[in-house]
PDB file of C-alpha atoms and ligand atoms in Angstrom:
ATOM      1  CA  MET A 128      95.416 104.255 101.989  1.00  0.00           C
ATOM      2  CA  LEU A 129      96.119 101.088  99.819  1.00  0.00           C
ATOM      3  CA  SER A 130      98.656 102.568  97.669  1.00  0.00           C
ATOM      4  CA  GLN A 131     100.485 103.476 101.214  1.00  0.00           C
ATOM      5  CA  ILE A 132     100.726  99.847 102.154  1.00  0.00           C
ATOM      6  CA  TYR A 133     102.187  98.324  98.753  1.00  0.00           C
ATOM      7  CA  PRO A 134     105.278  98.687  96.740  1.00  0.00           C
ATOM      8  CA  SER A 135     104.960 100.518  93.408  1.00  0.00           C
ATOM      9  CA  SER A 136     104.815  97.202  91.352  1.00  0.00           C
ATOM     10  CA  VAL A 137     101.548  96.748  92.886  1.00  0.00           C
ATOM     11  CA  VAL A 138      98.380  98.525  91.366  1.00  0.00           C
ATOM     12  CA  THR A 139      95.653  99.229  94.139  1.00  0.00           C
ATOM     13  CA  ILE A 140      92.129 100.522  93.476  1.00  0.00           C
ATOM     14  CA  ALA A 141      89.506 101.078  95.983  1.00  0.00           C
ATOM     15  CA  ASN A 142      85.972 101.738  95.469  1.00  0.00           C
ATOM     16  CA  ALA A 143      85.532 101.382  91.829  1.00  0.00           C
ATOM     17  CA  SER A 144      81.826 101.858  90.362  1.00  0.00           C
ATOM     18  CA  ALA A 145      80.176  98.679  89.626  1.00  0.00           C
ATOM     19  CA  ALA A 146      77.869 100.447  87.370  1.00  0.00           C
ATOM     20  CA  GLU A 147      80.750 101.407  85.201  1.00  0.00           C
ATOM     21  CA  GLU A 148      82.354  98.027  84.971  1.00  0.00           C
ATOM     22  CA  GLN A 149      80.035  95.497  83.822  1.00  0.00           C
ATOM     23  CA  LEU A 150      80.301  91.944  85.198  1.00  0.00           C
ATOM     24  CA  HIS A 151      80.966  89.164  82.448  1.00  0.00           C
ATOM     25  CA  PRO A 152      78.776  86.149  82.482  1.00  0.00           C
ATOM     26  CA  ASP A 153      81.780  83.982  83.440  1.00  0.00           C
ATOM     27  CA  GLU A 154      82.092  86.082  86.728  1.00  0.00           C
ATOM     28  CA  ALA A 155      78.245  86.640  87.521  1.00  0.00           C
ATOM     29  CA  CYS A 156      77.687  82.993  87.397  1.00  0.00           C
ATOM     30  CA  ALA A 157      79.357  82.751  91.010  1.00  0.00           C
ATOM     31  CA  VAL A 158      76.850  84.678  92.599  1.00  0.00           C
ATOM     32  CA  ARG A 159      73.543  83.966  90.409  1.00  0.00           C
ATOM     33  CA  HIS A 160      71.752  82.682  93.511  1.00  0.00           C
ATOM     34  CA  ALA A 161      73.265  85.004  95.986  1.00  0.00           C
ATOM     35  CA  LEU A 162      71.207  87.664  97.977  1.00  0.00           C
ATOM     36  CA  PRO A 163      71.301  91.220  96.264  1.00  0.00           C
ATOM     37  CA  GLN A 164      73.826  92.266  98.988  1.00  0.00           C
ATOM     38  CA  ARG A 165      76.210  89.548  98.138  1.00  0.00           C
ATOM     39  CA  GLN A 166      75.780  90.276  94.361  1.00  0.00           C
ATOM     40  CA  ALA A 167      76.600  93.878  94.948  1.00  0.00           C
ATOM     41  CA  GLU A 168      79.641  93.387  96.902  1.00  0.00           C
ATOM     42  CA  PHE A 169      80.824  90.765  94.445  1.00  0.00           C
ATOM     43  CA  ALA A 170      80.297  93.131  91.599  1.00  0.00           C
ATOM     44  CA  ALA A 171      82.160  95.867  93.566  1.00  0.00           C
ATOM     45  CA  GLY A 172      85.191  93.805  94.172  1.00  0.00           C
ATOM     46  CA  ARG A 173      85.182  92.825  90.507  1.00  0.00           C
ATOM     47  CA  ALA A 174      84.846  96.384  89.449  1.00  0.00           C
ATOM     48  CA  CYS A 175      88.100  97.223  91.231  1.00  0.00           C
ATOM     49  CA  ALA A 176      89.814  94.042  89.753  1.00  0.00           C
ATOM     50  CA  HIS A 177      88.795  95.009  86.184  1.00  0.00           C
ATOM     51  CA  ARG A 178      90.252  98.568  86.704  1.00  0.00           C
ATOM     52  CA  ALA A 179      93.354  97.495  88.297  1.00  0.00           C
ATOM     53  CA  LEU A 180      94.031  95.005  85.720  1.00  0.00           C
ATOM     54  CA  ARG A 181      93.461  97.652  83.011  1.00  0.00           C
ATOM     55  CA  GLU A 182      96.156  99.845  84.928  1.00  0.00           C
ATOM     56  CA  LEU A 183      98.572  96.907  84.745  1.00  0.00           C
ATOM     57  CA  GLY A 184      98.097  96.352  81.243  1.00  0.00           C
ATOM     58  CA  PHE A 185      95.660  93.576  81.068  1.00  0.00           C
ATOM     59  CA  PRO A 186      92.254  95.074  79.392  1.00  0.00           C
ATOM     60  CA  ASP A 187      89.403  92.973  78.492  1.00  0.00           C
ATOM     61  CA  VAL A 188      90.121  89.998  80.824  1.00  0.00           C
ATOM     62  CA  THR A 189      87.652  88.548  83.424  1.00  0.00           C
ATOM     63  CA  VAL A 190      88.233  87.471  86.872  1.00  0.00           C
ATOM     64  CA  PRO A 191      86.066  84.317  87.409  1.00  0.00           C
ATOM     65  CA  ARG A 192      85.781  82.567  90.981  1.00  0.00           C
ATOM     66  CA  ALA A 193      87.842  79.119  91.476  1.00  0.00           C
ATOM     67  CA  ALA A 194      85.930  76.468  93.462  1.00  0.00           C
ATOM     68  CA  ASP A 195      87.529  77.392  96.459  1.00  0.00           C
ATOM     69  CA  ARG A 196      86.089  80.996  96.165  1.00  0.00           C
ATOM     70  CA  SER A 197      89.495  82.584  95.387  1.00  0.00           C
ATOM     71  CA  PRO A 198      89.425  84.805  92.475  1.00  0.00           C
ATOM     72  CA  LEU A 199      90.876  83.370  89.062  1.00  0.00           C
ATOM     73  CA  TRP A 200      93.648  85.984  87.933  1.00  0.00           C
ATOM     74  CA  PRO A 201      94.663  85.962  84.187  1.00  0.00           C
ATOM     75  CA  ASP A 202      98.270  84.208  83.524  1.00  0.00           C
ATOM     76  CA  GLY A 203     101.071  86.225  84.763  1.00  0.00           C
ATOM     77  CA  VAL A 204      99.075  88.155  87.213  1.00  0.00           C
ATOM     78  CA  VAL A 205      98.470  87.813  91.180  1.00  0.00           C
ATOM     79  CA  GLY A 206      96.025  89.533  92.890  1.00  0.00           C
ATOM     80  CA  SER A 207      93.555  90.094  95.885  1.00  0.00           C
ATOM     81  CA  ILE A 208      90.184  91.379  96.620  1.00  0.00           C
ATOM     82  CA  SER A 209      88.569  92.653 100.069  1.00  0.00           C
ATOM     83  CA  HIS A 210      85.125  94.271 100.949  1.00  0.00           C
ATOM     84  CA  CYS A 211      83.551  95.335 104.043  1.00  0.00           C
ATOM     85  CA  GLU A 212      80.544  97.628 104.666  1.00  0.00           C
ATOM     86  CA  GLY A 213      81.226 100.556 102.706  1.00  0.00           C
ATOM     87  CA  PHE A 214      84.421  99.627 101.073  1.00  0.00           C
ATOM     88  CA  CYS A 215      85.932  97.452  98.434  1.00  0.00           C
ATOM     89  CA  GLY A 216      89.390  97.061  97.046  1.00  0.00           C
ATOM     90  CA  ALA A 217      91.670  95.110  94.718  1.00  0.00           C
ATOM     91  CA  VAL A 218      95.282  94.762  94.215  1.00  0.00           C
ATOM     92  CA  VAL A 219      97.168  93.134  91.529  1.00  0.00           C
ATOM     93  CA  ALA A 220     100.776  92.850  90.253  1.00  0.00           C
ATOM     94  CA  ARG A 221     102.668  91.017  87.596  1.00  0.00           C
ATOM     95  CA  ARG A 222     103.762  87.686  88.664  1.00  0.00           C
ATOM     96  CA  SER A 223     107.258  88.781  87.555  1.00  0.00           C
ATOM     97  CA  ASP A 224     107.460  91.328  90.376  1.00  0.00           C
ATOM     98  CA  VAL A 225     105.241  89.693  92.903  1.00  0.00           C
ATOM     99  CA  ARG A 226     104.574  85.908  93.723  1.00  0.00           C
ATOM    100  CA  GLY A 227     102.191  86.265  96.577  1.00  0.00           C
ATOM    101  CA  LEU A 228      99.729  88.991  97.191  1.00  0.00           C
ATOM    102  CA  GLY A 229      96.964  89.524  99.873  1.00  0.00           C
ATOM    103  CA  LEU A 230      94.563  92.364 100.698  1.00  0.00           C
ATOM    104  CA  ASP A 231      92.330  92.351 103.788  1.00  0.00           C
ATOM    105  CA  VAL A 232      90.089  95.381 105.032  1.00  0.00           C
ATOM    106  CA  GLU A 233      87.829  95.201 107.998  1.00  0.00           C
ATOM    107  CA  ARG A 234      85.618  97.460 109.773  1.00  0.00           C
ATOM    108  CA  ARG A 235      86.888  98.187 113.322  1.00  0.00           C
ATOM    109  CA  GLY A 236      85.297  97.351 116.514  1.00  0.00           C
ATOM    110  CA  ARG A 237      84.180  93.832 115.465  1.00  0.00           C
ATOM    111  CA  VAL A 238      86.755  91.704 117.014  1.00  0.00           C
ATOM    112  CA  GLY A 239      85.337  90.851 120.549  1.00  0.00           C
ATOM    113  CA  GLN A 240      87.283  89.759 123.426  1.00  0.00           C
ATOM    114  CA  ASP A 241      85.855  86.390 123.207  1.00  0.00           C
ATOM    115  CA  LEU A 242      87.657  85.901 120.017  1.00  0.00           C
ATOM    116  CA  HIS A 243      91.298  86.635 121.041  1.00  0.00           C
ATOM    117  CA  ASP A 244      92.118  83.067 122.051  1.00  0.00           C
ATOM    118  CA  LEU A 245      91.007  81.836 118.519  1.00  0.00           C
ATOM    119  CA  ILE A 246      93.223  84.710 116.762  1.00  0.00           C
ATOM    120  CA  CYS A 247      96.333  85.089 118.848  1.00  0.00           C
ATOM    121  CA  THR A 248      99.098  82.454 119.492  1.00  0.00           C
ATOM    122  CA  PRO A 249     100.194  82.639 123.336  1.00  0.00           C
ATOM    123  CA  ARG A 250     103.636  84.314 122.192  1.00  0.00           C
ATOM    124  CA  GLU A 251     101.489  86.934 120.347  1.00  0.00           C
ATOM    125  CA  LYS A 252      99.283  87.450 123.223  1.00  0.00           C
ATOM    126  CA  ALA A 253     102.160  88.229 125.481  1.00  0.00           C
ATOM    127  CA  ALA A 254     103.788  90.445 123.035  1.00  0.00           C
ATOM    128  CA  LEU A 255     100.866  92.635 122.267  1.00  0.00           C
ATOM    129  CA  GLY A 256     100.038  95.738 124.273  1.00  0.00           C
ATOM    130  CA  SER A 257      96.427  96.453 125.151  1.00  0.00           C
ATOM    131  CA  ALA A 258      93.863  98.238 122.807  1.00  0.00           C
ATOM    132  CA  THR A 259      93.811 102.032 122.591  1.00  0.00           C
ATOM    133  CA  ASP A 260      91.362 104.299 120.903  1.00  0.00           C
ATOM    134  CA  ALA A 261      93.805 104.502 118.060  1.00  0.00           C
ATOM    135  CA  CYS A 262      94.579 100.977 117.786  1.00  0.00           C
ATOM    136  CA  ASP A 263      93.637  97.521 118.842  1.00  0.00           C
ATOM    137  CA  PRO A 264      96.245  94.950 117.998  1.00  0.00           C
ATOM    138  CA  VAL A 265      94.236  92.291 117.948  1.00  0.00           C
ATOM    139  CA  GLU A 266      92.357  93.836 115.082  1.00  0.00           C
ATOM    140  CA  VAL A 267      95.631  94.217 113.088  1.00  0.00           C
ATOM    141  CA  LEU A 268      96.434  90.566 113.705  1.00  0.00           C
ATOM    142  CA  PHE A 269      93.074  89.328 112.768  1.00  0.00           C
ATOM    143  CA  SER A 270      93.107  91.293 109.370  1.00  0.00           C
ATOM    144  CA  ALA A 271      96.715  90.651 108.622  1.00  0.00           C
ATOM    145  CA  LYS A 272      96.184  86.735 109.024  1.00  0.00           C
ATOM    146  CA  GLU A 273      93.468  86.913 106.659  1.00  0.00           C
ATOM    147  CA  SER A 274      95.412  88.772 104.345  1.00  0.00           C
ATOM    148  CA  PHE A 275      98.461  86.324 104.669  1.00  0.00           C
ATOM    149  CA  TYR A 276      95.873  83.511 104.028  1.00  0.00           C
ATOM    150  CA  LYS A 277      94.693  85.249 100.822  1.00  0.00           C
ATOM    151  CA  ALA A 278      98.197  85.206  99.496  1.00  0.00           C
ATOM    152  CA  TYR A 279      98.927  81.810 100.847  1.00  0.00           C
ATOM    153  CA  HIS A 280      95.925  79.790  99.962  1.00  0.00           C
ATOM    154  CA  PRO A 281      95.744  80.257  96.191  1.00  0.00           C
ATOM    155  CA  ALA A 282      99.315  79.192  95.869  1.00  0.00           C
ATOM    156  CA  THR A 283      99.288  76.206  98.229  1.00  0.00           C
ATOM    157  CA  LYS A 284      95.529  74.950  98.524  1.00  0.00           C
ATOM    158  CA  VAL A 285      96.202  74.484 102.023  1.00  0.00           C
ATOM    159  CA  PHE A 286      93.612  75.670 104.836  1.00  0.00           C
ATOM    160  CA  LEU A 287      95.431  77.406 107.613  1.00  0.00           C
ATOM    161  CA  ASP A 288      93.983  78.175 111.143  1.00  0.00           C
ATOM    162  CA  PHE A 289      94.547  81.555 112.647  1.00  0.00           C
ATOM    163  CA  LEU A 290      96.897  79.633 115.177  1.00  0.00           C
ATOM    164  CA  ASP A 291      99.008  78.271 112.298  1.00  0.00           C
ATOM    165  CA  VAL A 292     100.688  81.617 111.752  1.00  0.00           C
ATOM    166  CA  ASP A 293     102.629  83.796 114.153  1.00  0.00           C
ATOM    167  CA  LEU A 294     102.614  87.583 113.597  1.00  0.00           C
ATOM    168  CA  LYS A 295     105.330  89.888 114.550  1.00  0.00           C
ATOM    169  CA  VAL A 296     103.902  93.702 114.404  1.00  0.00           C
ATOM    170  CA  ASP A 297     106.029  96.850 114.301  1.00  0.00           C
ATOM    171  CA  PHE A 298     103.157  99.199 115.380  1.00  0.00           C
ATOM    172  CA  SER A 299     105.269 102.210 115.045  1.00  0.00           C
ATOM    173  CA  GLU A 300     106.340 101.399 111.426  1.00  0.00           C
ATOM    174  CA  GLY A 301     103.031  99.974 110.319  1.00  0.00           C
ATOM    175  CA  SER A 302     104.631  96.729 109.364  1.00  0.00           C
ATOM    176  CA  PHE A 303     104.548  93.102 110.373  1.00  0.00           C
ATOM    177  CA  SER A 304     105.984  89.705 109.366  1.00  0.00           C
ATOM    178  CA  ALA A 305     103.767  86.471 109.296  1.00  0.00           C
ATOM    179  CA  MET A 306     105.789  83.154 109.968  1.00  0.00           C
ATOM    180  CA  LEU A 307     104.037  79.863 109.297  1.00  0.00           C
ATOM    181  CA  LEU A 308     104.272  77.792 112.350  1.00  0.00           C
ATOM    182  CA  ARG A 309     102.697  74.453 111.075  1.00  0.00           C
ATOM    183  CA  ASP A 310     105.656  72.130 110.049  1.00  0.00           C
ATOM    184  CA  ASP A 311     103.539  70.002 107.727  1.00  0.00           C
ATOM    185  CA  ALA A 312     102.128  73.191 105.911  1.00  0.00           C
ATOM    186  CA  PRO A 313     104.083  73.941 102.713  1.00  0.00           C
ATOM    187  CA  SER A 314     106.260  77.169 102.420  1.00  0.00           C
ATOM    188  CA  LEU A 315     104.955  80.072  99.994  1.00  0.00           C
ATOM    189  CA  TYR A 316     107.287  79.585  97.232  1.00  0.00           C
ATOM    190  CA  GLY A 317     110.152  78.818  99.769  1.00  0.00           C
ATOM    191  CA  ALA A 318     109.323  81.527 102.189  1.00  0.00           C
ATOM    192  CA  ARG A 319     107.974  80.610 105.693  1.00  0.00           C
ATOM    193  CA  ILE A 320     108.085  84.379 106.698  1.00  0.00           C
ATOM    194  CA  VAL A 321     106.044  86.913 104.724  1.00  0.00           C
ATOM    195  CA  LYS A 322     106.112  90.533 105.170  1.00  0.00           C
ATOM    196  CA  GLY A 323     103.256  92.828 105.171  1.00  0.00           C
ATOM    197  CA  ARG A 324     102.069  96.410 105.970  1.00  0.00           C
ATOM    198  CA  PHE A 325      98.869  97.803 107.649  1.00  0.00           C
ATOM    199  CA  GLY A 326      97.055 101.266 107.981  1.00  0.00           C
ATOM    200  CA  LEU A 327      94.418 102.424 110.293  1.00  0.00           C
ATOM    201  CA  THR A 328      91.606 104.662 109.821  1.00  0.00           C
ATOM    202  CA  ARG A 329      89.023 105.806 112.362  1.00  0.00           C
ATOM    203  CA  ASP A 330      86.850 103.216 110.715  1.00  0.00           C
ATOM    204  CA  ARG A 331      88.698 100.647 109.276  1.00  0.00           C
ATOM    205  CA  VAL A 332      92.153  98.536 109.357  1.00  0.00           C
ATOM    206  CA  PHE A 333      93.654  97.941 106.017  1.00  0.00           C
ATOM    207  CA  THR A 334      96.525  95.051 105.732  1.00  0.00           C
ATOM    208  CA  GLY A 335      98.535  93.965 102.766  1.00  0.00           C
ATOM    209  CA  VAL A 336     100.855  91.013 102.338  1.00  0.00           C
ATOM    210  CA  VAL A 337     103.498  91.049  99.526  1.00  0.00           C
ATOM    211  CA  LEU A 338     105.979  88.248  98.710  1.00  0.00           C
ATOM    212  CA  GLU A 339     108.112  89.869  95.967  1.00  0.00           C
ATOM    213  CA  SER A 340     109.575  87.438  93.086  1.00  0.00           C
TER     214      SER A 340
HETATM  215  C1  COA B 204      88.534  83.649 102.742  1.00  0.00           C
HETATM  216  C2  COA B 204      88.780  84.745 103.658  1.00  0.00           C
HETATM  217  C3  COA B 204      90.195  85.240 104.017  1.00  0.00           C
HETATM  218  C4  COA B 204      87.976  86.157 103.196  1.00  0.00           C
HETATM  219  O1  COA B 204      87.994  87.109 104.119  1.00  0.00           O
HETATM  220  P1  COA B 204      86.838  87.971 104.794  1.00  0.00           P
HETATM  221  O2  COA B 204      87.307  89.077 105.585  1.00  0.00           O
HETATM  222  O3  COA B 204      85.587  87.099 105.062  1.00  0.00           O
HETATM  223  O4  COA B 204      86.143  88.837 103.100  1.00  0.00           O
HETATM  224  P2  COA B 204      86.834  89.927 102.190  1.00  0.00           P
HETATM  225  O5  COA B 204      86.191  90.474 101.790  1.00  0.00           O
HETATM  226  O6  COA B 204      88.026  90.608 103.037  1.00  0.00           O
HETATM  227  O7  COA B 204      87.358  88.887 101.214  1.00  0.00           O
HETATM  228  C5  COA B 204      86.550  88.357 100.432  1.00  0.00           C
HETATM  229  C6  COA B 204      87.406  87.891  98.898  1.00  0.00           C
HETATM  230  O8  COA B 204      88.538  87.243  99.337  1.00  0.00           O
HETATM  231  C7  COA B 204      88.698  86.216  98.288  1.00  0.00           C
HETATM  232  N1  COA B 204      88.919  85.077  98.592  1.00  0.00           N
HETATM  233  C8  COA B 204      87.829  83.938  99.022  1.00  0.00           C
HETATM  234  N2  COA B 204      88.470  83.064  99.220  1.00  0.00           N
HETATM  235  C9  COA B 204      89.791  83.050  98.916  1.00  0.00           C
HETATM  236  C10 COA B 204      90.762  82.151  99.014  1.00  0.00           C
HETATM  237  N3  COA B 204      90.719  81.014  99.575  1.00  0.00           N
HETATM  238  N4  COA B 204      92.278  82.614  98.707  1.00  0.00           N
HETATM  239  C11 COA B 204      92.395  83.873  98.351  1.00  0.00           C
HETATM  240  N5  COA B 204      91.323  84.726  98.323  1.00  0.00           N
HETATM  241  C12 COA B 204      89.841  84.397  98.545  1.00  0.00           C
HETATM  242  C13 COA B 204      87.470  86.665  97.082  1.00  0.00           C
HETATM  243  O9  COA B 204      87.958  87.241  96.197  1.00  0.00           O
HETATM  244  C14 COA B 204      86.474  87.247  98.224  1.00  0.00           C
HETATM  245  O10 COA B 204      85.701  88.139  97.650  1.00  0.00           O
HETATM  246  P3  COA B 204      84.486  87.649  96.155  1.00  0.00           P
HETATM  247  O11 COA B 204      83.984  86.461  96.704  1.00  0.00           O
HETATM  248  O12 COA B 204      83.666  88.759  96.438  1.00  0.00           O
HETATM  249  O13 COA B 204      85.464  87.422  95.198  1.00  0.00           O
HETATM  250  C15 COA B 204      87.956  84.210 104.989  1.00  0.00           C
HETATM  251  O14 COA B 204      86.530  84.315 104.784  1.00  0.00           O
HETATM  252  C16 COA B 204      88.261  82.877 105.372  1.00  0.00           C
HETATM  253  O15 COA B 204      87.857  82.025 104.935  1.00  0.00           O
HETATM  254  N6  COA B 204      89.091  82.903 106.407  1.00  0.00           N
HETATM  255  C17 COA B 204      89.581  81.750 107.083  1.00  0.00           C
HETATM  256  C18 COA B 204      90.907  81.427 106.776  1.00  0.00           C
HETATM  257  C19 COA B 204      91.887  82.517 107.269  1.00  0.00           C
HETATM  258  O16 COA B 204      91.917  83.489 107.257  1.00  0.00           O
HETATM  259  N7  COA B 204      92.896  81.812 108.120  1.00  0.00           N
HETATM  260  C20 COA B 204      93.700  82.585 108.838  1.00  0.00           C
HETATM  261  C21 COA B 204      94.943  81.738 109.067  1.00  0.00           C
HETATM  262  S1  COA B 204      96.393  82.607 108.649  1.00  0.00           S
END
């Protein structure tokens, strides 16, 4: 699924084996005091990141965690990591090709009606159709906004609320554009609208945001 939502300049890896990709001490210290499940999730994400970086031409590099919890990619690289029950993935690209990159994967069926007002702007609510067995539009919005945030926050260090971004989704094309609504929030390298794509399986929603260089 990941390779279908990103351009060919982005290397995508899903479900790499943490047993085959050892965590470096620089990385492991981030979850030293965490519960075993969180340590396993972190290691699985880093395993995907290591494999993706190797494919991109960066062997033997580590991906420590920044104070804001975002991954610290090697110079010249952008990337993103996501995990949810039964899945982890990482995407990376050369900064010369891509300036902003976000990945989010969510298990379906977790976004209750009570959260809709926290996730959707009034315009989005008016534009969205209702959920079907095949697709719940709010699940796509939720994941797409997290994906946007993962591309946006490392570059700007600005926290965004879900209502700070307005999404237009083309459900037939599997694409979306995310527009920054907050006037005082900096653009992402000059862009206030960033494009992305999504894919759905029975269990999961996958979203990816790419700002090409
Ligand atoms: C950071 C956040 C987006 C992570 O999403 P999530 O669905 O909880 O979890 P995921 O498994 O998909 O992603 C977790 C990974 O995101 C990455 N991440 C964490 N903080 C990040 C940040 N500030 N910027 C970029 N990536 C970040 C990390 O790699 C993390 O995994 P790791 O700790 O094992 O390395 C979410 O927890 C959050 O803080 N959301 C609030 C802000 C937001 O989304 N606003 C939407 C407005 S547009």
